[in-house]
């Protein structure tokens, strides 16, 4: 029964149907379904599908935005009933698209999935200067810094950000993960990042892994 409900939630997110998402989320609570599972196996899965469709040219920016709104509609219903300890996630993530790059759809999809997973997410937006990342790390003290770039011309800003953190004595405080169309695992290793993810679902797993590493090192 739960699997059917999860599938309906997934379909509602894909369709960008906010009212349907809210109704299904309320139904999940009424039926005693685990709200975290409903969020991750239902709603977040819908965003994963839309992310794949966008990458394949089968969905467009308005479609992604509608799906994200639908996911957040369900999240408003489900999240107050989720115990943080049940999620296994209790970390803060700072996200941003590097300077010179205004392409933020991938980052926005990631934000919605991180929000759903239980991370405390701070979104700096797009075209973020290296100094802004540094200032935000000093102020917010995140566990993870997520850097995104969609262009080969902007990805070159990633090593500068990491270098600035090193010079400022902040590098050891935060785990850095990178992603975006032109980014590869080899590039991530080359610039000294701690993690890389080719897509949003993998990014969630990478972030959880880095969070565990950071807690072990503390």
Short mmCIF file of C-alpha atoms in Angstrom, two decimals:
data_model
loop_
_atom_site.label_atom_id
_atom_site.label_comp_id
_atom_site.label_asym_id
_atom_site.label_seq_id
_atom_site.Cartn_x
_atom_site.Cartn_y
_atom_site.Cartn_z
CA UNK A 1 0.00 0.00 0.00
CA UNK A 2 2.81 2.42 0.93
CA UNK A 3 4.59 1.72 -2.36
CA UNK A 4 1.45 2.69 -4.28
CA UNK A 5 1.25 5.96 -2.36
CA UNK A 6 4.94 6.66 -2.96
CA UNK A 7 4.38 6.10 -6.67
CA UNK A 8 1.45 8.52 -6.67
CA UNK A 9 3.57 11.14 -4.89
CA UNK A 10 6.31 10.66 -7.46
CA UNK A 11 3.83 11.11 -10.30
CA UNK A 12 2.34 14.22 -8.67
CA UNK A 13 5.77 15.85 -8.34
CA UNK A 14 6.61 15.00 -11.96
CA UNK A 15 3.29 16.55 -13.01
CA UNK A 16 3.94 19.62 -10.87
CA UNK A 17 0.56 19.14 -9.19
CA UNK A 18 0.77 21.01 -5.86
CA UNK A 19 -2.78 20.24 -4.71
CA UNK A 20 -2.34 16.54 -5.46
CA UNK A 21 0.97 16.48 -3.58
CA UNK A 22 -0.53 18.11 -0.52
CA UNK A 23 -3.51 15.75 -0.56
CA UNK A 24 -1.31 12.67 -0.88
CA UNK A 25 0.99 13.90 1.89
CA UNK A 26 -2.02 14.33 4.19
CA UNK A 27 -3.22 10.87 3.18
CA UNK A 28 0.18 9.42 4.07
CA UNK A 29 -0.07 10.88 7.57
CA UNK A 30 -3.65 9.67 7.98
CA UNK A 31 -2.62 6.14 7.03
CA UNK A 32 0.37 6.10 9.35
CA UNK A 33 2.95 5.98 6.55
CA UNK A 34 6.49 6.97 7.55
CA UNK A 35 6.62 10.66 6.53
CA UNK A 36 10.36 10.55 5.78
CA UNK A 37 9.92 7.62 3.42
CA UNK A 38 7.01 9.40 1.75
CA UNK A 39 9.22 12.43 1.22
CA UNK A 40 12.28 10.57 -0.06
CA UNK A 41 10.79 7.56 -1.87
CA UNK A 42 7.86 9.55 -3.22
CA UNK A 43 8.56 13.26 -3.64
CA UNK A 44 12.35 13.29 -3.99
CA UNK A 45 12.16 10.46 -6.51
CA UNK A 46 9.92 12.68 -8.60
CA UNK A 47 12.58 15.41 -8.60
CA UNK A 48 15.20 12.83 -9.58
CA UNK A 49 13.09 11.90 -12.60
CA UNK A 50 12.64 15.55 -13.57
CA UNK A 51 16.37 16.15 -13.20
CA UNK A 52 17.07 13.29 -15.60
CA UNK A 53 14.45 14.58 -18.05
CA UNK A 54 15.99 18.05 -17.94
CA UNK A 55 19.46 16.66 -18.63
CA UNK A 56 18.06 14.71 -21.59
CA UNK A 57 16.23 17.73 -23.02
CA UNK A 58 12.81 16.26 -22.23
CA UNK A 59 11.89 18.85 -19.57
CA UNK A 60 12.45 22.58 -19.33
CA UNK A 61 13.02 25.20 -16.65
CA UNK A 62 9.30 25.89 -16.01
CA UNK A 63 8.69 22.14 -15.59
CA UNK A 64 11.46 21.88 -12.99
CA UNK A 65 10.12 24.89 -11.09
CA UNK A 66 6.57 23.47 -10.99
CA UNK A 67 7.86 20.11 -9.74
CA UNK A 68 9.94 21.80 -7.04
CA UNK A 69 6.89 23.77 -5.89
CA UNK A 70 4.88 20.54 -5.71
CA UNK A 71 7.61 18.84 -3.66
CA UNK A 72 7.72 21.74 -1.19
CA UNK A 73 3.93 21.62 -0.88
CA UNK A 74 4.16 18.01 0.33
CA UNK A 75 7.19 18.84 2.47
CA UNK A 76 5.20 21.50 4.34
CA UNK A 77 2.78 18.76 5.39
CA UNK A 78 5.27 15.98 6.11
CA UNK A 79 8.33 17.68 7.60
CA UNK A 80 6.78 18.70 10.95
CA UNK A 81 6.15 14.99 11.58
CA UNK A 82 9.70 13.86 10.81
CA UNK A 83 12.10 13.27 13.68
CA UNK A 84 15.59 14.45 12.69
CA UNK A 85 17.06 11.34 14.34
CA UNK A 86 15.00 9.16 11.99
CA UNK A 87 16.58 10.77 8.92
CA UNK A 88 20.14 10.05 9.98
CA UNK A 89 21.00 13.52 8.68
CA UNK A 90 21.91 16.46 10.90
CA UNK A 91 24.29 18.60 8.89
CA UNK A 92 24.41 22.06 7.36
CA UNK A 93 25.10 22.50 3.65
CA UNK A 94 26.10 25.71 1.88
CA UNK A 95 25.24 25.69 -1.85
CA UNK A 96 26.13 28.05 -4.65
CA UNK A 97 26.85 28.36 -8.37
CA UNK A 98 30.33 29.78 -8.94
CA UNK A 99 31.06 33.26 -10.26
CA UNK A 100 30.36 33.85 -13.94
CA UNK A 101 27.69 31.14 -14.14
CA UNK A 102 23.95 31.87 -14.02
CA UNK A 103 22.78 28.30 -14.66
CA UNK A 104 21.19 27.20 -11.40
CA UNK A 105 18.62 24.53 -12.27
CA UNK A 106 20.90 21.67 -11.16
CA UNK A 107 21.64 23.48 -7.93
CA UNK A 108 17.94 24.13 -7.33
CA UNK A 109 17.06 20.46 -7.85
CA UNK A 110 19.81 19.54 -5.43
CA UNK A 111 18.54 22.05 -2.86
CA UNK A 112 15.05 20.55 -2.96
CA UNK A 113 16.40 17.03 -2.45
CA UNK A 114 18.74 18.13 0.35
CA UNK A 115 15.84 19.97 2.01
CA UNK A 116 13.70 16.86 1.77
CA UNK A 117 16.49 14.69 3.17
CA UNK A 118 16.72 16.79 6.31
CA UNK A 119 19.83 18.87 5.69
CA UNK A 120 19.91 22.48 6.89
CA UNK A 121 20.45 24.16 3.51
CA UNK A 122 21.80 27.66 2.90
CA UNK A 123 21.49 28.70 -0.74
CA UNK A 124 23.77 31.50 -1.95
CA UNK A 125 22.22 31.42 -5.43
CA UNK A 126 24.14 31.82 -8.68
CA UNK A 127 27.12 33.83 -9.89
CA UNK A 128 28.62 33.75 -6.38
CA UNK A 129 31.98 35.43 -5.85
CA UNK A 130 34.74 33.45 -4.06
CA UNK A 131 34.70 36.02 -1.27
CA UNK A 132 31.00 35.36 -0.68
CA UNK A 133 31.63 31.66 -0.16
CA UNK A 134 34.41 32.45 2.31
CA UNK A 135 32.34 34.98 4.23
CA UNK A 136 29.39 32.59 4.43
CA UNK A 137 31.55 29.75 5.73
CA UNK A 138 32.93 32.00 8.46
CA UNK A 139 29.41 33.14 9.40
CA UNK A 140 27.31 29.99 8.94
CA UNK A 141 29.91 27.30 9.78
CA UNK A 142 28.50 24.67 7.39
CA UNK A 143 29.63 21.06 7.38
CA UNK A 144 29.61 20.86 3.59
CA UNK A 145 30.19 23.36 0.78
CA UNK A 146 28.55 22.40 -2.51
CA UNK A 147 29.91 24.15 -5.62
CA UNK A 148 28.14 23.96 -8.97
CA UNK A 149 29.16 25.03 -12.49
CA UNK A 150 27.62 24.34 -15.87
CA UNK A 151 30.24 26.01 -18.06
CA UNK A 152 33.89 25.17 -18.65
CA UNK A 153 34.69 28.88 -18.34
CA UNK A 154 33.19 29.12 -14.85
CA UNK A 155 34.40 25.80 -13.46
CA UNK A 156 37.89 27.28 -13.27
CA UNK A 157 36.64 29.33 -10.32
CA UNK A 158 36.30 26.22 -8.16
CA UNK A 159 40.02 25.74 -7.41
CA UNK A 160 40.28 29.45 -6.56
CA UNK A 161 37.53 29.07 -3.96
CA UNK A 162 39.27 26.06 -2.40
CA UNK A 163 42.61 27.87 -2.46
CA UNK A 164 41.06 30.91 -0.75
CA UNK A 165 39.65 28.68 2.00
CA UNK A 166 43.08 27.15 2.49
CA UNK A 167 44.74 30.56 2.81
CA UNK A 168 42.08 31.75 5.25
CA UNK A 169 42.52 28.67 7.47
CA UNK A 170 38.98 27.51 6.75
CA UNK A 171 39.62 24.49 4.55
CA UNK A 172 39.74 21.99 7.41
CA UNK A 173 36.40 23.21 8.73
CA UNK A 174 34.33 22.19 5.72
CA UNK A 175 34.02 19.31 3.27
CA UNK A 176 33.87 20.52 -0.34
CA UNK A 177 31.86 18.72 -3.00
CA UNK A 178 31.55 19.78 -6.63
CA UNK A 179 29.25 19.01 -9.53
CA UNK A 180 27.85 20.20 -12.85
CA UNK A 181 27.90 19.16 -16.49
CA UNK A 182 31.61 19.81 -17.22
CA UNK A 183 32.87 18.47 -13.88
CA UNK A 184 34.39 15.00 -13.55
CA UNK A 185 35.70 12.94 -10.67
CA UNK A 186 39.24 13.43 -11.95
CA UNK A 187 38.77 17.21 -11.96
CA UNK A 188 37.36 17.13 -8.44
CA UNK A 189 40.43 15.24 -7.21
CA UNK A 190 42.76 17.54 -9.14
CA UNK A 191 41.44 20.70 -7.47
CA UNK A 192 41.39 19.16 -4.01
CA UNK A 193 37.64 18.70 -3.52
CA UNK A 194 36.47 16.06 -1.05
CA UNK A 195 33.65 14.73 -3.18
CA UNK A 196 32.01 14.74 -6.60
CA UNK A 197 28.55 13.80 -7.82
CA UNK A 198 27.30 13.51 -11.42
CA UNK A 199 23.65 13.99 -10.45
CA UNK A 200 21.32 14.98 -7.61
CA UNK A 201 20.66 11.48 -6.17
CA UNK A 202 24.37 10.74 -6.06
CA UNK A 203 25.03 14.16 -4.55
CA UNK A 204 22.79 13.28 -1.60
CA UNK A 205 24.73 10.05 -1.02
CA UNK A 206 28.05 11.88 -1.36
CA UNK A 207 26.96 14.54 1.12
CA UNK A 208 25.86 11.92 3.65
CA UNK A 209 29.20 10.14 3.26
CA UNK A 210 31.18 13.37 3.73
CA UNK A 211 29.09 14.26 6.76
CA UNK A 212 29.95 10.93 8.40
CA UNK A 213 33.63 11.46 7.61
CA UNK A 214 33.57 14.92 9.13
CA UNK A 215 31.95 13.68 12.34
CA UNK A 216 34.55 10.93 12.67
CA UNK A 217 37.33 13.49 12.28
CA UNK A 218 35.82 15.84 14.87
#
